[in-house]
PDB file of N, CA and C in Angstrom:
ATOM      1  N   UNK A 257       1.391 147.454  -8.142  1.00 59.00           N
ATOM      2  CA  UNK A 257       2.593 147.795  -8.868  1.00 59.00           C
ATOM      3  C   UNK A 257       2.209 148.543 -10.148  1.00 59.00           C
ATOM      4  N   UNK A 258       2.947 149.598 -10.452  1.00 69.00           N
ATOM      5  CA  UNK A 258       2.668 150.395 -11.639  1.00 69.00           C
ATOM      6  C   UNK A 258       3.130 149.683 -12.900  1.00 69.00           C
ATOM      7  N   UNK A 259       2.349 149.825 -13.969  1.00 74.00           N
ATOM      8  CA  UNK A 259       2.737 149.259 -15.258  1.00 74.00           C
ATOM      9  C   UNK A 259       3.757 150.181 -15.909  1.00 74.00           C
ATOM     10  N   UNK A 260       4.731 149.613 -16.633  1.00 73.00           N
ATOM     11  CA  UNK A 260       5.697 150.473 -17.315  1.00 73.00           C
ATOM     12  C   UNK A 260       5.045 151.206 -18.486  1.00 73.00           C
ATOM     13  N   UNK A 261       5.604 152.337 -18.839  1.00 81.00           N
ATOM     14  CA  UNK A 261       5.117 153.084 -20.005  1.00 81.00           C
ATOM     15  C   UNK A 261       5.336 152.241 -21.246  1.00 81.00           C
ATOM     16  N   UNK A 262       4.414 152.313 -22.190  1.00 92.00           N
ATOM     17  CA  UNK A 262       4.546 151.520 -23.416  1.00 92.00           C
ATOM     18  C   UNK A 262       5.429 152.206 -24.465  1.00 92.00           C
ATOM     19  N   UNK A 263       5.518 153.536 -24.410  1.00 95.00           N
ATOM     20  CA  UNK A 263       6.332 154.284 -25.367  1.00 95.00           C
ATOM     21  C   UNK A 263       7.145 155.326 -24.607  1.00 95.00           C
ATOM     22  N   UNK A 264       8.445 155.398 -24.888  1.00 96.00           N
ATOM     23  CA  UNK A 264       9.325 156.414 -24.328  1.00 96.00           C
ATOM     24  C   UNK A 264       9.992 157.134 -25.496  1.00 96.00           C
ATOM     25  N   UNK A 265      10.386 158.378 -25.298  1.00 97.00           N
ATOM     26  CA  UNK A 265      11.040 159.140 -26.354  1.00 97.00           C
ATOM     27  C   UNK A 265      12.428 159.564 -25.885  1.00 97.00           C
ATOM     28  N   UNK A 266      13.419 159.363 -26.761  1.00 97.00           N
ATOM     29  CA  UNK A 266      14.802 159.731 -26.486  1.00 97.00           C
ATOM     30  C   UNK A 266      15.338 160.540 -27.659  1.00 97.00           C
ATOM     31  N   UNK A 267      16.496 161.163 -27.454  1.00 97.00           N
ATOM     32  CA  UNK A 267      17.187 161.855 -28.529  1.00 97.00           C
ATOM     33  C   UNK A 267      18.151 160.857 -29.157  1.00 97.00           C
ATOM     34  N   UNK A 268      18.132 160.772 -30.476  1.00 97.00           N
ATOM     35  CA  UNK A 268      19.022 159.860 -31.204  1.00 97.00           C
ATOM     36  C   UNK A 268      20.470 160.303 -31.003  1.00 97.00           C
ATOM     37  N   UNK A 269      21.342 159.346 -30.684  1.00 94.00           N
ATOM     38  CA  UNK A 269      22.760 159.641 -30.478  1.00 94.00           C
ATOM     39  C   UNK A 269      23.461 159.976 -31.795  1.00 94.00           C
ATOM     40  N   UNK A 270      22.890 159.543 -32.912  1.00 95.00           N
ATOM     41  CA  UNK A 270      23.526 159.749 -34.206  1.00 95.00           C
ATOM     42  C   UNK A 270      23.122 161.072 -34.853  1.00 95.00           C
ATOM     43  N   UNK A 271      21.803 161.388 -34.844  1.00 97.00           N
ATOM     44  CA  UNK A 271      21.344 162.585 -35.561  1.00 97.00           C
ATOM     45  C   UNK A 271      20.647 163.611 -34.661  1.00 97.00           C
ATOM     46  N   UNK A 272      20.450 163.292 -33.385  1.00 96.00           N
ATOM     47  CA  UNK A 272      19.840 164.178 -32.386  1.00 96.00           C
ATOM     48  C   UNK A 272      18.337 164.413 -32.580  1.00 96.00           C
ATOM     49  N   UNK A 273      17.701 163.646 -33.481  1.00 97.00           N
ATOM     50  CA  UNK A 273      16.250 163.749 -33.629  1.00 97.00           C
ATOM     51  C   UNK A 273      15.578 162.912 -32.552  1.00 97.00           C
ATOM     52  N   UNK A 274      14.301 163.172 -32.323  1.00 97.00           N
ATOM     53  CA  UNK A 274      13.539 162.390 -31.353  1.00 97.00           C
ATOM     54  C   UNK A 274      13.266 160.996 -31.925  1.00 97.00           C
ATOM     55  N   UNK A 275      13.453 159.978 -31.104  1.00 97.00           N
ATOM     56  CA  UNK A 275      13.163 158.603 -31.511  1.00 97.00           C
ATOM     57  C   UNK A 275      12.305 157.955 -30.431  1.00 97.00           C
ATOM     58  N   UNK A 276      11.209 157.334 -30.848  1.00 97.00           N
ATOM     59  CA  UNK A 276      10.312 156.660 -29.910  1.00 97.00           C
ATOM     60  C   UNK A 276      10.716 155.199 -29.802  1.00 97.00           C
ATOM     61  N   UNK A 277      10.782 154.712 -28.556  1.00 96.00           N
ATOM     62  CA  UNK A 277      11.056 153.299 -28.317  1.00 96.00           C
ATOM     63  C   UNK A 277       9.811 152.685 -27.697  1.00 96.00           C
ATOM     64  N   UNK A 278       9.530 151.458 -28.085  1.00 95.00           N
ATOM     65  CA  UNK A 278       8.308 150.781 -27.673  1.00 95.00           C
ATOM     66  C   UNK A 278       8.634 149.611 -26.765  1.00 95.00           C
ATOM     67  N   UNK A 279       7.814 149.397 -25.747  1.00 92.00           N
ATOM     68  CA  UNK A 279       7.976 148.288 -24.827  1.00 92.00           C
ATOM     69  C   UNK A 279       7.892 146.990 -25.611  1.00 92.00           C
ATOM     70  N   UNK A 280       8.886 146.130 -25.444  1.00 88.00           N
ATOM     71  CA  UNK A 280       8.933 144.855 -26.146  1.00 88.00           C
ATOM     72  C   UNK A 280       8.200 143.790 -25.337  1.00 88.00           C
ATOM     73  N   UNK A 281       7.687 142.800 -26.022  1.00 78.00           N
ATOM     74  CA  UNK A 281       6.967 141.708 -25.364  1.00 78.00           C
ATOM     75  C   UNK A 281       7.979 140.786 -24.668  1.00 78.00           C
ATOM     76  N   UNK A 282       7.763 140.539 -23.387  1.00 65.00           N
ATOM     77  CA  UNK A 282       8.625 139.637 -22.615  1.00 65.00           C
ATOM     78  C   UNK A 282       7.734 138.746 -21.768  1.00 65.00           C
ATOM     79  N   UNK A 283       8.366 137.849 -21.042  1.00 60.00           N
ATOM     80  CA  UNK A 283       7.603 136.987 -20.141  1.00 60.00           C
ATOM     81  C   UNK A 283       6.919 137.832 -19.074  1.00 60.00           C
ATOM     82  N   UNK A 284       5.986 137.247 -18.370  1.00 59.00           N
ATOM     83  CA  UNK A 284       5.243 137.971 -17.328  1.00 59.00           C
ATOM     84  C   UNK A 284       6.110 138.107 -16.084  1.00 59.00           C
ATOM     85  N   UNK A 285       7.224 138.757 -16.241  1.00 68.00           N
ATOM     86  CA  UNK A 285       8.154 138.926 -15.133  1.00 68.00           C
ATOM     87  C   UNK A 285       8.510 140.396 -15.002  1.00 68.00           C
ATOM     88  N   UNK A 286       8.731 140.834 -13.818  1.00 74.00           N
ATOM     89  CA  UNK A 286       8.993 142.252 -13.592  1.00 74.00           C
ATOM     90  C   UNK A 286      10.484 142.557 -13.481  1.00 74.00           C
ATOM     91  N   UNK A 287      11.356 141.609 -13.826  1.00 84.00           N
ATOM     92  CA  UNK A 287      12.798 141.831 -13.713  1.00 84.00           C
ATOM     93  C   UNK A 287      13.325 142.839 -14.729  1.00 84.00           C
ATOM     94  N   UNK A 288      12.676 142.919 -15.886  1.00 88.00           N
ATOM     95  CA  UNK A 288      13.164 143.819 -16.934  1.00 88.00           C
ATOM     96  C   UNK A 288      12.005 144.261 -17.830  1.00 88.00           C
ATOM     97  N   UNK A 289      12.080 145.510 -18.250  1.00 90.00           N
ATOM     98  CA  UNK A 289      11.140 146.050 -19.229  1.00 90.00           C
ATOM     99  C   UNK A 289      11.987 146.603 -20.379  1.00 90.00           C
ATOM    100  N   UNK A 290      12.195 145.794 -21.437  1.00 91.00           N
ATOM    101  CA  UNK A 290      13.030 146.240 -22.560  1.00 91.00           C
ATOM    102  C   UNK A 290      12.244 147.062 -23.578  1.00 91.00           C
ATOM    103  N   UNK A 291      12.908 148.064 -24.130  1.00 93.00           N
ATOM    104  CA  UNK A 291      12.322 148.942 -25.147  1.00 93.00           C
ATOM    105  C   UNK A 291      13.239 148.958 -26.365  1.00 93.00           C
ATOM    106  N   UNK A 292      12.648 149.133 -27.543  1.00 93.00           N
ATOM    107  CA  UNK A 292      13.454 149.260 -28.745  1.00 93.00           C
ATOM    108  C   UNK A 292      12.695 150.088 -29.770  1.00 93.00           C
ATOM    109  N   UNK A 293      13.443 150.852 -30.541  1.00 95.00           N
ATOM    110  CA  UNK A 293      12.869 151.642 -31.614  1.00 95.00           C
ATOM    111  C   UNK A 293      13.928 151.957 -32.648  1.00 95.00           C
ATOM    112  N   UNK A 294      13.493 152.459 -33.790  1.00 95.00           N
ATOM    113  CA  UNK A 294      14.418 152.805 -34.867  1.00 95.00           C
ATOM    114  C   UNK A 294      14.176 154.256 -35.254  1.00 95.00           C
ATOM    115  N   UNK A 295      15.233 155.028 -35.253  1.00 97.00           N
ATOM    116  CA  UNK A 295      15.165 156.434 -35.633  1.00 97.00           C
ATOM    117  C   UNK A 295      14.944 156.540 -37.140  1.00 97.00           C
ATOM    118  N   UNK A 296      14.476 157.682 -37.587  1.00 96.00           N
ATOM    119  CA  UNK A 296      14.285 157.934 -39.016  1.00 96.00           C
ATOM    120  C   UNK A 296      15.605 157.814 -39.780  1.00 96.00           C
ATOM    121  N   UNK A 297      16.737 158.029 -39.103  1.00 97.00           N
ATOM    122  CA  UNK A 297      18.042 157.926 -39.758  1.00 97.00           C
ATOM    123  C   UNK A 297      18.524 156.477 -39.840  1.00 97.00           C
ATOM    124  N   UNK A 298      17.768 155.549 -39.223  1.00 96.00           N
ATOM    125  CA  UNK A 298      18.126 154.134 -39.283  1.00 96.00           C
ATOM    126  C   UNK A 298      18.837 153.605 -38.054  1.00 96.00           C
ATOM    127  N   UNK A 299      19.187 154.471 -37.131  1.00 95.00           N
ATOM    128  CA  UNK A 299      19.878 154.058 -35.907  1.00 95.00           C
ATOM    129  C   UNK A 299      18.903 153.349 -34.970  1.00 95.00           C
ATOM    130  N   UNK A 300      19.306 152.186 -34.454  1.00 93.00           N
ATOM    131  CA  UNK A 300      18.478 151.446 -33.500  1.00 93.00           C
ATOM    132  C   UNK A 300      18.745 151.982 -32.104  1.00 93.00           C
ATOM    133  N   UNK A 301      17.692 152.281 -31.372  1.00 94.00           N
ATOM    134  CA  UNK A 301      17.794 152.767 -29.992  1.00 94.00           C
ATOM    135  C   UNK A 301      17.201 151.718 -29.079  1.00 94.00           C
ATOM    136  N   UNK A 302      17.961 151.306 -28.071  1.00 93.00           N
ATOM    137  CA  UNK A 302      17.488 150.333 -27.097  1.00 93.00           C
ATOM    138  C   UNK A 302      17.592 150.935 -25.705  1.00 93.00           C
ATOM    139  N   UNK A 303      16.663 150.578 -24.862  1.00 94.00           N
ATOM    140  CA  UNK A 303      16.603 151.065 -23.492  1.00 94.00           C
ATOM    141  C   UNK A 303      15.941 149.983 -22.662  1.00 94.00           C
ATOM    142  N   UNK A 304      16.238 149.922 -21.387  1.00 92.00           N
ATOM    143  CA  UNK A 304      15.583 148.948 -20.514  1.00 92.00           C
ATOM    144  C   UNK A 304      15.616 149.455 -19.086  1.00 92.00           C
ATOM    145  N   UNK A 305      14.645 149.018 -18.310  1.00 91.00           N
ATOM    146  CA  UNK A 305      14.614 149.291 -16.882  1.00 91.00           C
ATOM    147  C   UNK A 305      14.422 147.962 -16.166  1.00 91.00           C
ATOM    148  N   UNK A 306      14.855 147.912 -14.922  1.00 90.00           N
ATOM    149  CA  UNK A 306      14.674 146.694 -14.138  1.00 90.00           C
ATOM    150  C   UNK A 306      15.970 146.196 -13.549  1.00 90.00           C
ATOM    151  N   UNK A 307      16.077 144.873 -13.419  1.00 89.00           N
ATOM    152  CA  UNK A 307      17.235 144.216 -12.836  1.00 89.00           C
ATOM    153  C   UNK A 307      18.503 144.621 -13.585  1.00 89.00           C
ATOM    154  N   UNK A 308      19.517 145.058 -12.836  1.00 92.00           N
ATOM    155  CA  UNK A 308      20.734 145.599 -13.437  1.00 92.00           C
ATOM    156  C   UNK A 308      21.427 144.596 -14.368  1.00 92.00           C
ATOM    157  N   UNK A 309      21.526 143.340 -13.973  1.00 90.00           N
ATOM    158  CA  UNK A 309      22.184 142.326 -14.807  1.00 90.00           C
ATOM    159  C   UNK A 309      21.378 142.047 -16.072  1.00 90.00           C
ATOM    160  N   UNK A 310      20.056 141.971 -15.955  1.00 87.00           N
ATOM    161  CA  UNK A 310      19.206 141.725 -17.118  1.00 87.00           C
ATOM    162  C   UNK A 310      19.261 142.903 -18.089  1.00 87.00           C
ATOM    163  N   UNK A 311      19.275 144.118 -17.562  1.00 90.00           N
ATOM    164  CA  UNK A 311      19.367 145.318 -18.402  1.00 90.00           C
ATOM    165  C   UNK A 311      20.701 145.325 -19.149  1.00 90.00           C
ATOM    166  N   UNK A 312      21.796 145.036 -18.431  1.00 91.00           N
ATOM    167  CA  UNK A 312      23.124 145.020 -19.056  1.00 91.00           C
ATOM    168  C   UNK A 312      23.182 143.968 -20.155  1.00 91.00           C
ATOM    169  N   UNK A 313      22.601 142.798 -19.921  1.00 87.00           N
ATOM    170  CA  UNK A 313      22.573 141.735 -20.919  1.00 87.00           C
ATOM    171  C   UNK A 313      21.792 142.171 -22.155  1.00 87.00           C
ATOM    172  N   UNK A 314      20.654 142.799 -21.948  1.00 87.00           N
ATOM    173  CA  UNK A 314      19.821 143.269 -23.056  1.00 87.00           C
ATOM    174  C   UNK A 314      20.549 144.319 -23.892  1.00 87.00           C
ATOM    175  N   UNK A 315      21.142 145.303 -23.221  1.00 90.00           N
ATOM    176  CA  UNK A 315      21.811 146.385 -23.936  1.00 90.00           C
ATOM    177  C   UNK A 315      23.075 145.900 -24.646  1.00 90.00           C
ATOM    178  N   UNK A 316      23.720 144.856 -24.115  1.00 88.00           N
ATOM    179  CA  UNK A 316      24.940 144.322 -24.718  1.00 88.00           C
ATOM    180  C   UNK A 316      24.651 143.428 -25.922  1.00 88.00           C
ATOM    181  N   UNK A 317      23.457 142.851 -25.979  1.00 83.00           N
ATOM    182  CA  UNK A 317      23.134 141.979 -27.112  1.00 83.00           C
ATOM    183  C   UNK A 317      22.909 142.842 -28.342  1.00 83.00           C
ATOM    184  N   UNK A 318      23.476 142.419 -29.458  1.00 75.00           N
ATOM    185  CA  UNK A 318      23.359 143.236 -30.655  1.00 75.00           C
ATOM    186  C   UNK A 318      22.633 142.539 -31.790  1.00 75.00           C
ATOM    187  N   UNK A 319      22.108 141.346 -31.552  1.00 66.00           N
ATOM    188  CA  UNK A 319      21.459 140.614 -32.634  1.00 66.00           C
ATOM    189  C   UNK A 319      19.946 140.763 -32.652  1.00 66.00           C
ATOM    190  N   UNK A 320      19.379 141.420 -31.665  1.00 62.00           N
ATOM    191  CA  UNK A 320      17.931 141.607 -31.620  1.00 62.00           C
ATOM    192  C   UNK A 320      17.159 140.381 -31.179  1.00 62.00           C
ATOM    193  N   UNK A 321      17.858 139.287 -30.919  1.00 66.00           N
ATOM    194  CA  UNK A 321      17.188 138.056 -30.530  1.00 66.00           C
ATOM    195  C   UNK A 321      17.269 137.774 -29.040  1.00 66.00           C
ATOM    196  N   UNK A 322      17.492 138.799 -28.246  1.00 68.00           N
ATOM    197  CA  UNK A 322      17.643 138.640 -26.808  1.00 68.00           C
ATOM    198  C   UNK A 322      16.367 138.109 -26.191  1.00 68.00           C
ATOM    199  N   UNK A 323      16.507 137.150 -25.285  1.00 67.00           N
ATOM    200  CA  UNK A 323      15.367 136.603 -24.546  1.00 67.00           C
ATOM    201  C   UNK A 323      15.690 136.611 -23.066  1.00 67.00           C
ATOM    202  N   UNK A 324      14.718 136.913 -22.241  1.00 61.00           N
ATOM    203  CA  UNK A 324      14.903 136.902 -20.792  1.00 61.00           C
ATOM    204  C   UNK A 324      14.594 135.517 -20.252  1.00 61.00           C
ATOM    205  N   UNK A 325      15.544 134.954 -19.518  1.00 62.00           N
ATOM    206  CA  UNK A 325      15.363 133.627 -18.918  1.00 62.00           C
ATOM    207  C   UNK A 325      15.705 133.686 -17.438  1.00 62.00           C
ATOM    208  N   UNK A 326      15.065 132.853 -16.667  1.00 57.00           N
ATOM    209  CA  UNK A 326      15.369 132.738 -15.230  1.00 57.00           C
ATOM    210  C   UNK A 326      16.304 131.595 -15.006  1.00 57.00           C
TER     211      UNK A 326
END
């Protein structure tokens, strides 16, 4: 199985500058690979790949304290 990329780059929705998101530390499970980064303008960018329900839960959480549980 391929390892997920550790850094991805997106365009900021607020200022259109490039923002790098970094793979976040999660349990040793392949259901989700969450990413997060902060643009120079201060906008938080979140992205995730994997299980659709886990991704939706991650993207919907706004407190930054999201944890993946089985």
